[in-house]
PDB file of C-alpha atoms and ligand atoms in Angstrom:
ATOM      1  CA  MET A1477      -1.544   5.131  25.949  1.00 63.00           C
ATOM      2  CA  ASN A1478      -3.502   3.849  28.945  1.00 68.00           C
ATOM      3  CA  GLN A1479      -5.151   7.166  29.664  1.00 71.00           C
ATOM      4  CA  ILE A1480      -8.922   7.198  29.257  1.00 73.00           C
ATOM      5  CA  VAL A1481      -9.889  10.024  26.945  1.00 69.00           C
ATOM      6  CA  PRO A1482     -13.183  11.687  27.916  1.00 65.00           C
ATOM      7  CA  GLN A1483     -15.816  11.509  25.159  1.00 61.00           C
ATOM      8  CA  LYS A1484     -16.566  14.740  23.435  1.00 61.00           C
ATOM      9  CA  SER A1485     -20.150  15.871  23.049  1.00 59.00           C
ATOM     10  CA  PRO A1486     -22.158  15.595  20.848  1.00 62.00           C
ATOM     11  CA  ALA A1487     -22.333  11.799  21.148  1.00 67.00           C
ATOM     12  CA  VAL A1488     -19.620   9.825  19.360  1.00 72.00           C
ATOM     13  CA  GLN A1489     -20.917   8.166  16.166  1.00 80.00           C
ATOM     14  CA  ALA A1490     -21.326   4.369  16.198  1.00 86.00           C
ATOM     15  CA  ALA A1491     -18.058   2.852  14.949  1.00 89.00           C
ATOM     16  CA  PRO A1492     -17.952   1.022  11.631  1.00 97.00           C
ATOM     17  CA  PRO A1493     -17.159  -2.705  11.981  1.00 98.00           C
ATOM     18  CA  ILE A1494     -13.503  -3.068  12.931  1.00 98.00           C
ATOM     19  CA  VAL A1495     -11.192  -5.564  11.176  1.00 98.00           C
ATOM     20  CA  LEU A1496      -7.715  -6.336  12.458  1.00 99.00           C
ATOM     21  CA  VAL A1497      -5.202  -7.220   9.744  1.00 99.00           C
ATOM     22  CA  PHE A1498      -1.830  -8.901  10.215  1.00 99.00           C
ATOM     23  CA  ALA A1499       0.136  -8.203   7.023  1.00 98.00           C
ATOM     24  CA  ALA A1500       3.294  -6.745   5.507  1.00 98.00           C
ATOM     25  CA  SER A1501       3.899  -3.317   4.059  1.00 98.00           C
ATOM     26  CA  ASP A1502       4.069  -3.002   0.279  1.00 98.00           C
ATOM     27  CA  PRO A1503       5.227   0.544  -0.509  1.00 98.00           C
ATOM     28  CA  SER A1504       3.875   0.289  -4.058  1.00 98.00           C
ATOM     29  CA  GLY A1505       0.360   0.322  -2.621  1.00 98.00           C
ATOM     30  CA  GLY A1506      -0.519  -2.703  -4.737  1.00 98.00           C
ATOM     31  CA  ALA A1507      -0.607  -5.573  -2.251  1.00 98.00           C
ATOM     32  CA  GLY A1508      -0.030  -6.126   1.456  1.00 98.00           C
ATOM     33  CA  ILE A1509      -1.373  -4.015   4.261  1.00 98.00           C
ATOM     34  CA  GLN A1510      -1.925  -1.027   1.974  1.00 98.00           C
ATOM     35  CA  ALA A1511      -4.257  -3.149  -0.184  1.00 98.00           C
ATOM     36  CA  ASP A1512      -6.037  -4.361   2.941  1.00 98.00           C
ATOM     37  CA  ILE A1513      -6.487  -0.873   4.368  1.00 98.00           C
ATOM     38  CA  MET A1514      -7.887   0.463   1.101  1.00 98.00           C
ATOM     39  CA  THR A1515     -10.238  -2.481   0.610  1.00 98.00           C
ATOM     40  CA  LEU A1516     -11.545  -2.459   4.170  1.00 98.00           C
ATOM     41  CA  SER A1517     -12.055   1.305   4.099  1.00 98.00           C
ATOM     42  CA  SER A1518     -13.759   1.157   0.721  1.00 98.00           C
ATOM     43  CA  MET A1519     -16.131  -1.489   2.100  1.00 98.00           C
ATOM     44  CA  GLY A1520     -17.134   0.517   5.144  1.00 98.00           C
ATOM     45  CA  CYS A1521     -14.874  -1.008   7.810  1.00 98.00           C
ATOM     46  CA  HIS A1522     -12.270   0.497  10.087  1.00 98.00           C
ATOM     47  CA  PRO A1523      -8.938  -1.342   9.612  1.00 98.00           C
ATOM     48  CA  LEU A1524      -6.500  -1.998  12.447  1.00 98.00           C
ATOM     49  CA  SER A1525      -3.112  -2.754  10.916  1.00 98.00           C
ATOM     50  CA  VAL A1526      -0.485  -4.924  12.563  1.00 99.00           C
ATOM     51  CA  ILE A1527       2.678  -4.921  10.453  1.00 98.00           C
ATOM     52  CA  THR A1528       4.389  -8.334  10.228  1.00 98.00           C
ATOM     53  CA  ALA A1529       7.160  -7.395   7.786  1.00 98.00           C
ATOM     54  CA  VAL A1530       8.408  -4.532   5.676  1.00 98.00           C
ATOM     55  CA  THR A1531       9.134  -5.151   2.008  1.00 98.00           C
ATOM     56  CA  VAL A1532      11.086  -3.224  -0.584  1.00 97.00           C
ATOM     57  CA  GLN A1533       9.256  -3.489  -3.894  1.00 96.00           C
ATOM     58  CA  ASP A1534       7.787  -1.656  -6.841  1.00 97.00           C
ATOM     59  CA  THR A1535       5.287  -2.722  -9.491  1.00 96.00           C
ATOM     60  CA  LEU A1536       7.970  -4.905 -11.094  1.00 95.00           C
ATOM     61  CA  GLY A1537       8.918  -7.165  -8.186  1.00 95.00           C
ATOM     62  CA  VAL A1538       9.944  -7.700  -4.557  1.00 96.00           C
ATOM     63  CA  GLU A1539      13.535  -6.800  -3.717  1.00 96.00           C
ATOM     64  CA  ALA A1540      13.664  -7.555   0.016  1.00 96.00           C
ATOM     65  CA  VAL A1541      11.544  -8.651   2.982  1.00 97.00           C
ATOM     66  CA  LEU A1542      12.380  -7.682   6.580  1.00 98.00           C
ATOM     67  CA  PRO A1543      10.259  -9.583   9.141  1.00 98.00           C
ATOM     68  CA  ILE A1544       9.278  -7.567  12.209  1.00 98.00           C
ATOM     69  CA  ASP A1545      10.206  -9.058  15.605  1.00 98.00           C
ATOM     70  CA  ALA A1546       7.428 -11.266  16.959  1.00 98.00           C
ATOM     71  CA  ASP A1547       7.407  -9.215  20.200  1.00 98.00           C
ATOM     72  CA  TRP A1548       6.570  -6.127  18.170  1.00 98.00           C
ATOM     73  CA  VAL A1549       3.844  -7.960  16.284  1.00 99.00           C
ATOM     74  CA  GLU A1550       2.370  -9.012  19.595  1.00 98.00           C
ATOM     75  CA  ASP A1551       2.589  -5.538  21.144  1.00 98.00           C
ATOM     76  CA  GLN A1552       0.948  -3.888  18.117  1.00 98.00           C
ATOM     77  CA  ALA A1553      -1.947  -6.345  18.219  1.00 99.00           C
ATOM     78  CA  ARG A1554      -2.474  -6.492  21.976  1.00 98.00           C
ATOM     79  CA  ALA A1555      -2.546  -2.689  22.302  1.00 98.00           C
ATOM     80  CA  VAL A1556      -5.415  -2.240  19.860  1.00 98.00           C
ATOM     81  CA  LEU A1557      -7.250  -5.426  20.869  1.00 98.00           C
ATOM     82  CA  GLU A1558      -7.389  -4.269  24.459  1.00 98.00           C
ATOM     83  CA  ASP A1559      -8.831  -0.959  23.298  1.00 98.00           C
ATOM     84  CA  MET A1560     -11.307  -1.829  20.536  1.00 97.00           C
ATOM     85  CA  PRO A1561     -13.792  -4.591  19.707  1.00 98.00           C
ATOM     86  CA  VAL A1562     -12.916  -6.464  16.536  1.00 98.00           C
ATOM     87  CA  ALA A1563     -15.500  -8.031  14.176  1.00 98.00           C
ATOM     88  CA  ALA A1564     -13.077 -10.013  11.992  1.00 98.00           C
ATOM     89  CA  PHE A1565      -9.391 -10.883  11.578  1.00 99.00           C
ATOM     90  CA  LYS A1566      -7.463 -11.082   8.330  1.00 99.00           C
ATOM     91  CA  ILE A1567      -3.971 -12.557   7.984  1.00 99.00           C
ATOM     92  CA  GLY A1568      -1.741 -11.988   4.952  1.00 98.00           C
ATOM     93  CA  LEU A1569       2.061 -12.263   4.639  1.00 98.00           C
ATOM     94  CA  VAL A1570       3.385 -13.418   8.030  1.00 98.00           C
ATOM     95  CA  GLY A1571       7.154 -12.994   7.618  1.00 97.00           C
ATOM     96  CA  SER A1572       8.534 -15.674   9.977  1.00 98.00           C
ATOM     97  CA  VAL A1573       7.754 -18.833  11.948  1.00 98.00           C
ATOM     98  CA  GLU A1574       7.901 -16.753  15.151  1.00 98.00           C
ATOM     99  CA  ASN A1575       5.245 -14.427  13.739  1.00 98.00           C
ATOM    100  CA  VAL A1576       3.015 -17.365  12.799  1.00 98.00           C
ATOM    101  CA  SER A1577       3.320 -18.634  16.326  1.00 98.00           C
ATOM    102  CA  ILE A1578       2.485 -15.335  18.038  1.00 98.00           C
ATOM    103  CA  ILE A1579      -0.383 -14.569  15.629  1.00 99.00           C
ATOM    104  CA  ALA A1580      -1.802 -18.049  16.308  1.00 98.00           C
ATOM    105  CA  GLU A1581      -1.593 -17.399  20.049  1.00 98.00           C
ATOM    106  CA  ILE A1582      -3.307 -14.007  19.757  1.00 98.00           C
ATOM    107  CA  VAL A1583      -6.208 -15.152  17.575  1.00 98.00           C
ATOM    108  CA  SER A1584      -6.749 -18.186  19.813  1.00 98.00           C
ATOM    109  CA  ASP A1585      -7.909 -15.730  22.490  1.00 98.00           C
ATOM    110  CA  TYR A1586     -10.816 -14.721  20.172  1.00 98.00           C
ATOM    111  CA  PRO A1587     -12.267 -18.044  18.998  1.00 98.00           C
ATOM    112  CA  ASP A1588     -15.666 -16.580  18.014  1.00 98.00           C
ATOM    113  CA  ILE A1589     -14.298 -13.904  15.701  1.00 98.00           C
ATOM    114  CA  PRO A1590     -14.169 -14.941  12.027  1.00 98.00           C
ATOM    115  CA  LEU A1591     -10.659 -15.256  10.635  1.00 99.00           C
ATOM    116  CA  VAL A1592      -9.808 -14.925   6.935  1.00 99.00           C
ATOM    117  CA  PHE A1593      -6.353 -16.283   6.149  1.00 99.00           C
ATOM    118  CA  ASP A1594      -4.672 -15.584   2.807  1.00 98.00           C
ATOM    119  CA  PRO A1595      -1.708 -17.991   2.901  1.00 98.00           C
ATOM    120  CA  VAL A1596       0.775 -15.851   0.975  1.00 96.00           C
ATOM    121  CA  LEU A1597       3.636 -18.069  -0.217  1.00 96.00           C
ATOM    122  CA  ALA A1598       4.829 -16.114  -3.257  1.00 93.00           C
ATOM    123  CA  SER A1599       3.961 -12.940  -5.109  1.00 87.00           C
ATOM    124  CA  GLY A1600       2.012 -13.255  -8.341  1.00 80.00           C
ATOM    125  CA  ARG A1601       5.314 -12.514 -10.074  1.00 81.00           C
ATOM    126  CA  GLY A1602       6.966 -15.516  -8.436  1.00 85.00           C
ATOM    127  CA  ASP A1603       9.039 -13.893  -5.644  1.00 87.00           C
ATOM    128  CA  GLU A1604       9.154 -16.293  -2.661  1.00 91.00           C
ATOM    129  CA  LEU A1605       7.438 -14.785   0.399  1.00 96.00           C
ATOM    130  CA  ALA A1606       7.342 -17.805   2.747  1.00 96.00           C
ATOM    131  CA  ASN A1607       9.821 -20.679   3.080  1.00 95.00           C
ATOM    132  CA  ASP A1608       8.981 -24.310   3.880  1.00 95.00           C
ATOM    133  CA  GLU A1609       9.300 -23.803   7.658  1.00 97.00           C
ATOM    134  CA  VAL A1610       6.777 -20.963   7.516  1.00 98.00           C
ATOM    135  CA  LEU A1611       4.479 -23.118   5.385  1.00 98.00           C
ATOM    136  CA  VAL A1612       4.566 -25.967   7.929  1.00 97.00           C
ATOM    137  CA  ALA A1613       3.950 -23.513  10.793  1.00 98.00           C
ATOM    138  CA  MET A1614       0.954 -22.025   8.945  1.00 98.00           C
ATOM    139  CA  ARG A1615      -0.472 -25.495   8.376  1.00 98.00           C
ATOM    140  CA  GLU A1616      -0.059 -26.529  11.994  1.00 98.00           C
ATOM    141  CA  MET A1617      -0.931 -23.338  13.848  1.00 98.00           C
ATOM    142  CA  LEU A1618      -3.126 -21.155  11.643  1.00 98.00           C
ATOM    143  CA  LEU A1619      -5.220 -23.521   9.514  1.00 98.00           C
ATOM    144  CA  PRO A1620      -6.994 -24.999  12.573  1.00 98.00           C
ATOM    145  CA  GLN A1621      -8.187 -21.503  13.517  1.00 98.00           C
ATOM    146  CA  THR A1622      -9.206 -20.311  10.057  1.00 98.00           C
ATOM    147  CA  THR A1623     -12.789 -19.570   9.061  1.00 98.00           C
ATOM    148  CA  VAL A1624     -12.071 -18.892   5.373  1.00 99.00           C
ATOM    149  CA  LEU A1625      -8.732 -19.823   3.764  1.00 98.00           C
ATOM    150  CA  THR A1626      -8.127 -18.126   0.396  1.00 98.00           C
ATOM    151  CA  PRO A1627      -5.254 -19.917  -1.393  1.00 98.00           C
ATOM    152  CA  ASN A1628      -4.711 -19.584  -5.111  1.00 97.00           C
ATOM    153  CA  SER A1629      -4.468 -22.952  -6.846  1.00 97.00           C
ATOM    154  CA  MET A1630      -0.658 -23.084  -6.485  1.00 96.00           C
ATOM    155  CA  GLU A1631      -0.820 -22.301  -2.759  1.00 97.00           C
ATOM    156  CA  ALA A1632      -3.602 -24.879  -2.290  1.00 98.00           C
ATOM    157  CA  ARG A1633      -1.433 -27.558  -3.910  1.00 97.00           C
ATOM    158  CA  ARG A1634       1.665 -26.653  -1.867  1.00 96.00           C
ATOM    159  CA  LEU A1635      -0.212 -26.459   1.434  1.00 97.00           C
ATOM    160  CA  ALA A1636      -2.041 -29.730   0.817  1.00 97.00           C
ATOM    161  CA  GLU A1637       0.977 -31.686  -0.458  1.00 95.00           C
ATOM    162  CA  GLU A1638       1.569 -35.041   1.236  1.00 93.00           C
ATOM    163  CA  ASP A1639       4.845 -36.992   1.171  1.00 90.00           C
ATOM    164  CA  ASP A1640       3.484 -39.975  -0.730  1.00 90.00           C
ATOM    165  CA  ASP A1641       1.733 -37.980  -3.476  1.00 92.00           C
ATOM    166  CA  GLU A1642       2.938 -39.190  -6.864  1.00 90.00           C
ATOM    167  CA  GLU A1643       1.331 -36.254  -8.593  1.00 90.00           C
ATOM    168  CA  SER A1644      -0.531 -33.207  -7.441  1.00 87.00           C
ATOM    169  CA  PRO A1645      -4.098 -34.101  -6.482  1.00 91.00           C
ATOM    170  CA  ASP A1646      -7.207 -32.445  -7.844  1.00 95.00           C
ATOM    171  CA  LEU A1647      -7.959 -29.014  -6.336  1.00 97.00           C
ATOM    172  CA  ALA A1648     -11.147 -30.349  -4.694  1.00 97.00           C
ATOM    173  CA  ILE A1649      -9.027 -32.972  -2.903  1.00 97.00           C
ATOM    174  CA  CYS A1650      -6.503 -30.308  -1.863  1.00 98.00           C
ATOM    175  CA  ALA A1651      -9.388 -28.279  -0.406  1.00 98.00           C
ATOM    176  CA  GLN A1652     -10.683 -31.307   1.517  1.00 98.00           C
ATOM    177  CA  ARG A1653      -7.206 -31.930   2.943  1.00 98.00           C
ATOM    178  CA  LEU A1654      -7.004 -28.307   4.098  1.00 98.00           C
ATOM    179  CA  ILE A1655     -10.418 -28.629   5.708  1.00 98.00           C
ATOM    180  CA  ALA A1656      -9.186 -31.798   7.424  1.00 98.00           C
ATOM    181  CA  GLU A1657      -6.368 -29.635   8.885  1.00 97.00           C
ATOM    182  CA  GLY A1658      -9.064 -27.543  10.552  1.00 97.00           C
ATOM    183  CA  CYS A1659     -10.167 -24.703   8.224  1.00 98.00           C
ATOM    184  CA  GLU A1660     -13.910 -24.264   8.068  1.00 98.00           C
ATOM    185  CA  TYR A1661     -14.052 -23.096   4.444  1.00 98.00           C
ATOM    186  CA  VAL A1662     -11.526 -22.943   1.615  1.00 98.00           C
ATOM    187  CA  LEU A1663     -11.907 -20.619  -1.381  1.00 98.00           C
ATOM    188  CA  VAL A1664      -9.489 -21.784  -4.087  1.00 98.00           C
ATOM    189  CA  THR A1665      -8.920 -19.082  -6.699  1.00 98.00           C
ATOM    190  CA  GLY A1666      -8.223 -20.068 -10.279  1.00 97.00           C
ATOM    191  CA  THR A1667      -6.348 -17.151 -11.851  1.00 94.00           C
ATOM    192  CA  HIS A1668      -3.256 -19.301 -12.412  1.00 93.00           C
ATOM    193  CA  GLU A1669      -5.141 -22.223 -13.977  1.00 95.00           C
ATOM    194  CA  ASN A1670      -5.203 -22.758 -17.706  1.00 93.00           C
ATOM    195  CA  THR A1671      -8.956 -22.196 -18.113  1.00 94.00           C
ATOM    196  CA  ALA A1672     -10.786 -19.714 -20.379  1.00 94.00           C
ATOM    197  CA  LYS A1673     -12.610 -18.168 -17.410  1.00 97.00           C
ATOM    198  CA  VAL A1674     -11.231 -17.660 -13.903  1.00 97.00           C
ATOM    199  CA  ILE A1675     -13.039 -20.208 -11.721  1.00 98.00           C
ATOM    200  CA  ASN A1676     -13.073 -19.668  -7.946  1.00 98.00           C
ATOM    201  CA  THR A1677     -14.538 -22.472  -5.844  1.00 98.00           C
ATOM    202  CA  LEU A1678     -15.669 -22.384  -2.229  1.00 98.00           C
ATOM    203  CA  HIS A1679     -15.421 -25.683  -0.356  1.00 98.00           C
ATOM    204  CA  GLY A1680     -16.826 -26.656   3.031  1.00 98.00           C
ATOM    205  CA  GLU A1681     -16.730 -29.869   5.035  1.00 97.00           C
ATOM    206  CA  ASN A1682     -19.471 -31.408   2.870  1.00 97.00           C
ATOM    207  CA  GLY A1683     -17.796 -30.503  -0.427  1.00 97.00           C
ATOM    208  CA  GLN A1684     -18.272 -27.699  -2.934  1.00 98.00           C
ATOM    209  CA  ILE A1685     -20.528 -24.844  -1.802  1.00 98.00           C
ATOM    210  CA  ARG A1686     -20.315 -22.525  -4.770  1.00 98.00           C
ATOM    211  CA  SER A1687     -18.214 -21.984  -7.864  1.00 98.00           C
ATOM    212  CA  ASP A1688     -18.070 -18.632  -9.635  1.00 98.00           C
ATOM    213  CA  ARG A1689     -16.735 -17.910 -13.119  1.00 98.00           C
ATOM    214  CA  TRP A1690     -15.281 -14.559 -14.101  1.00 97.00           C
ATOM    215  CA  ASP A1691     -14.126 -13.176 -17.421  1.00 96.00           C
ATOM    216  CA  ARG A1692     -10.337 -13.126 -17.532  1.00 95.00           C
ATOM    217  CA  LEU A1693      -9.102  -9.574 -17.641  1.00 94.00           C
ATOM    218  CA  PRO A1694      -6.119  -8.805 -19.866  1.00 91.00           C
ATOM    219  CA  GLY A1695      -2.962  -7.736 -18.037  1.00 88.00           C
ATOM    220  CA  SER A1696      -1.208  -8.873 -14.913  1.00 93.00           C
ATOM    221  CA  TYR A1697      -2.397  -7.503 -11.560  1.00 95.00           C
ATOM    222  CA  HIS A1698      -0.578  -7.005  -8.268  1.00 96.00           C
ATOM    223  CA  GLY A1699      -2.667  -7.274  -5.096  1.00 97.00           C
ATOM    224  CA  SER A1700      -5.753  -9.110  -6.295  1.00 97.00           C
ATOM    225  CA  GLY A1701      -5.467 -11.841  -3.622  1.00 97.00           C
ATOM    226  CA  CYS A1702      -5.111  -9.328  -0.765  1.00 98.00           C
ATOM    227  CA  THR A1703      -8.091  -7.391  -2.115  1.00 98.00           C
ATOM    228  CA  LEU A1704     -10.272 -10.502  -2.299  1.00 98.00           C
ATOM    229  CA  ALA A1705      -9.370 -11.781   1.187  1.00 98.00           C
ATOM    230  CA  SER A1706      -9.891  -8.346   2.771  1.00 99.00           C
ATOM    231  CA  ALA A1707     -13.211  -7.947   0.988  1.00 98.00           C
ATOM    232  CA  ILE A1708     -14.342 -11.296   2.441  1.00 99.00           C
ATOM    233  CA  ALA A1709     -13.249 -10.141   5.926  1.00 99.00           C
ATOM    234  CA  ALA A1710     -15.146  -6.853   5.441  1.00 98.00           C
ATOM    235  CA  ASN A1711     -18.297  -8.708   4.442  1.00 98.00           C
ATOM    236  CA  LEU A1712     -18.054 -11.091   7.400  1.00 98.00           C
ATOM    237  CA  ALA A1713     -17.524  -8.102   9.711  1.00 98.00           C
ATOM    238  CA  ASN A1714     -20.650  -6.574   8.167  1.00 98.00           C
ATOM    239  CA  GLY A1715     -22.635  -9.688   9.098  1.00 98.00           C
ATOM    240  CA  LEU A1716     -22.891 -11.604   5.798  1.00 98.00           C
ATOM    241  CA  ASP A1717     -22.743 -15.393   5.914  1.00 98.00           C
ATOM    242  CA  VAL A1718     -19.684 -17.038   4.372  1.00 98.00           C
ATOM    243  CA  ALA A1719     -21.195 -17.966   0.977  1.00 98.00           C
ATOM    244  CA  ASP A1720     -22.617 -14.457   0.435  1.00 98.00           C
ATOM    245  CA  ALA A1721     -19.447 -12.805   1.753  1.00 98.00           C
ATOM    246  CA  VAL A1722     -17.380 -14.809  -0.743  1.00 98.00           C
ATOM    247  CA  ARG A1723     -19.721 -14.121  -3.668  1.00 98.00           C
ATOM    248  CA  ASP A1724     -19.914 -10.371  -3.012  1.00 98.00           C
ATOM    249  CA  ALA A1725     -16.157 -10.061  -2.377  1.00 98.00           C
ATOM    250  CA  GLN A1726     -15.440 -11.607  -5.787  1.00 98.00           C
ATOM    251  CA  GLU A1727     -17.770  -9.133  -7.458  1.00 98.00           C
ATOM    252  CA  TYR A1728     -16.054  -6.247  -5.637  1.00 98.00           C
ATOM    253  CA  THR A1729     -12.580  -7.552  -6.551  1.00 98.00           C
ATOM    254  CA  TRP A1730     -13.505  -8.082 -10.206  1.00 97.00           C
ATOM    255  CA  GLN A1731     -14.745  -4.502 -10.412  1.00 97.00           C
ATOM    256  CA  ALA A1732     -11.582  -3.200  -8.715  1.00 98.00           C
ATOM    257  CA  LEU A1733      -9.479  -5.151 -11.236  1.00 97.00           C
ATOM    258  CA  ALA A1734     -11.580  -4.045 -14.217  1.00 97.00           C
ATOM    259  CA  ALA A1735     -10.998  -0.445 -13.094  1.00 97.00           C
ATOM    260  CA  GLY A1736      -7.283  -1.204 -12.539  1.00 97.00           C
ATOM    261  CA  PHE A1737      -4.544   1.168 -13.582  1.00 97.00           C
ATOM    262  CA  ARG A1738      -0.837   0.911 -14.412  1.00 97.00           C
ATOM    263  CA  PRO A1739       0.947   3.588 -12.378  1.00 97.00           C
ATOM    264  CA  GLY A1740       4.501   2.392 -13.065  1.00 97.00           C
ATOM    265  CA  MET A1741       6.480   0.152 -15.378  1.00 97.00           C
ATOM    266  CA  GLY A1742       5.197  -3.198 -14.106  1.00 96.00           C
ATOM    267  CA  GLN A1743       1.908  -4.718 -13.127  1.00 96.00           C
ATOM    268  CA  PHE A1744      -1.553  -3.169 -13.006  1.00 97.00           C
ATOM    269  CA  LEU A1745      -2.979  -2.336  -9.568  1.00 98.00           C
ATOM    270  CA  PRO A1746      -6.638  -2.790  -8.623  1.00 98.00           C
ATOM    271  CA  ASP A1747      -8.604   0.410  -7.996  1.00 98.00           C
ATOM    272  CA  ARG A1748     -10.212  -0.378  -4.654  1.00 98.00           C
ATOM    273  CA  PHE A1749     -12.059   2.940  -4.785  1.00 98.00           C
ATOM    274  CA  PHE A1750     -13.465   2.462  -8.278  1.00 97.00           C
ATOM    275  CA  TRP A1751     -16.856   3.609  -7.029  1.00 96.00           C
ATOM    276  CA  ALA A1752     -15.460   6.965  -5.874  1.00 95.00           C
ATOM    277  CA  ARG A1753     -13.934   7.673  -9.257  1.00 87.00           C
ATOM    278  CA  ALA A1754     -16.378   6.011 -11.654  1.00 69.00           C
ATOM    279  CA  GLY A1755     -18.265   8.570 -13.710  1.00 68.00           C
ATOM    280  CA  ALA A1756     -16.524  11.461 -11.936  1.00 53.00           C
ATOM    281  CA  GLY A1757     -16.013  13.069 -15.362  1.00 46.00           C
ATOM    282  CA  GLU A1758     -19.740  12.889 -16.242  1.00 48.00           C
ATOM    283  CA  GLU A1759     -20.703  14.364 -12.884  1.00 44.00           C
ATOM    284  CA  ASP A1760     -18.397  17.300 -13.515  1.00 45.00           C
ATOM    285  CA  ASN A1761     -20.040  17.817 -16.894  1.00 42.00           C
ATOM    286  CA  ASP A1762     -23.494  17.680 -15.305  1.00 43.00           C
ATOM    287  CA  ASP A1763     -22.464  20.272 -12.776  1.00 42.00           C
ATOM    288  CA  ALA A1764     -21.167  22.489 -15.531  1.00 39.00           C
ATOM    289  CA  ALA A1765     -24.458  22.196 -17.418  1.00 38.00           C
ATOM    290  CA  SER A1766     -26.721  22.996 -14.509  1.00 35.00           C
TER     291      SER A1766
HETATM  292  O1  PXL B1208      -0.003 -10.644  -3.034  1.00 78.68           O
HETATM  293  C1  PXL B1208       0.561 -11.190  -1.928  1.00 78.68           C
HETATM  294  C2  PXL B1208       1.395 -10.215  -1.156  1.00 78.68           C
HETATM  295  C3  PXL B1208       1.034  -9.916   0.136  1.00 78.68           C
HETATM  296  N1  PXL B1208       1.725  -9.043   0.902  1.00 78.68           N
HETATM  297  C4  PXL B1208       2.797  -8.417   0.401  1.00 78.68           C
HETATM  298  C5  PXL B1208       3.216  -8.665  -0.886  1.00 78.68           C
HETATM  299  C6  PXL B1208       2.509  -9.582  -1.703  1.00 78.68           C
HETATM  300  C7  PXL B1208       2.922  -9.835  -3.069  1.00 78.68           C
HETATM  301  O2  PXL B1208       3.870  -9.290  -3.585  1.00 78.68           O
HETATM  302  O3  PXL B1208       4.278  -8.024  -1.360  1.00 78.68           O
HETATM  303  C8  PXL B1208       3.523  -7.448   1.262  1.00 78.68           C
END
């Protein structure tokens, strides 16, 4: 592993921007590290994947989660970080308090690299994916290092909850509390809100930066949050500023969802390579005609 491999001629191509993801395996290919790898690849990045947990699941639900030992999480990350330059980090499902702690330690060695953190607490179908101890650890150790936090509205409320709240505060207040914990930007997604359109709002330290409205698509999707957060990381790695990265990532995600497919008996999955398949039929016809 430590051997230096001589470069082959002709000259090695310039590498695409590299994004390191900490996330869990979802064998259905809907969410998790598989969603991240597809999204980052589709958006022109090279993904480095550090597995935090292994899940057993299909398109209907999560059956089990096995967190990986924190030592293994550290070894996976340190090996590739010592070898390759990274342009952005993305964190998804973390698996355990120990993993939160080691991930926080690793990213603290790279303070200038943008970090997108999708604070996964539950699947869209309601399976719990982080307990209260993990939530507290995320708040204390990861939020202060986050460039863009991407909670859905339910995660924003849970993360921002304070003991003396009588009722859940407004989402803009939740976002300000999360920024007070140390995140630079918070993108609260509105899929779970009872609004005609899906409204996603980006907040910064001086308040709302942008709010985007999207037509609600029929059907229930698995992996939309992972796709959105990875797309933001890809855009940041490609040099976009945060507001543009967030705007473009939503457009990409909406298109992936609109092109979604239902491979099994449960939820729809986004097609992160919609552009590779779109119009493939017409092209074939053109070829046949020429
Ligand atoms: O969508 C959040 C998520 C992230 N990572 C894994 C998941 C899920 C949701 O089910 O299974 C591995």
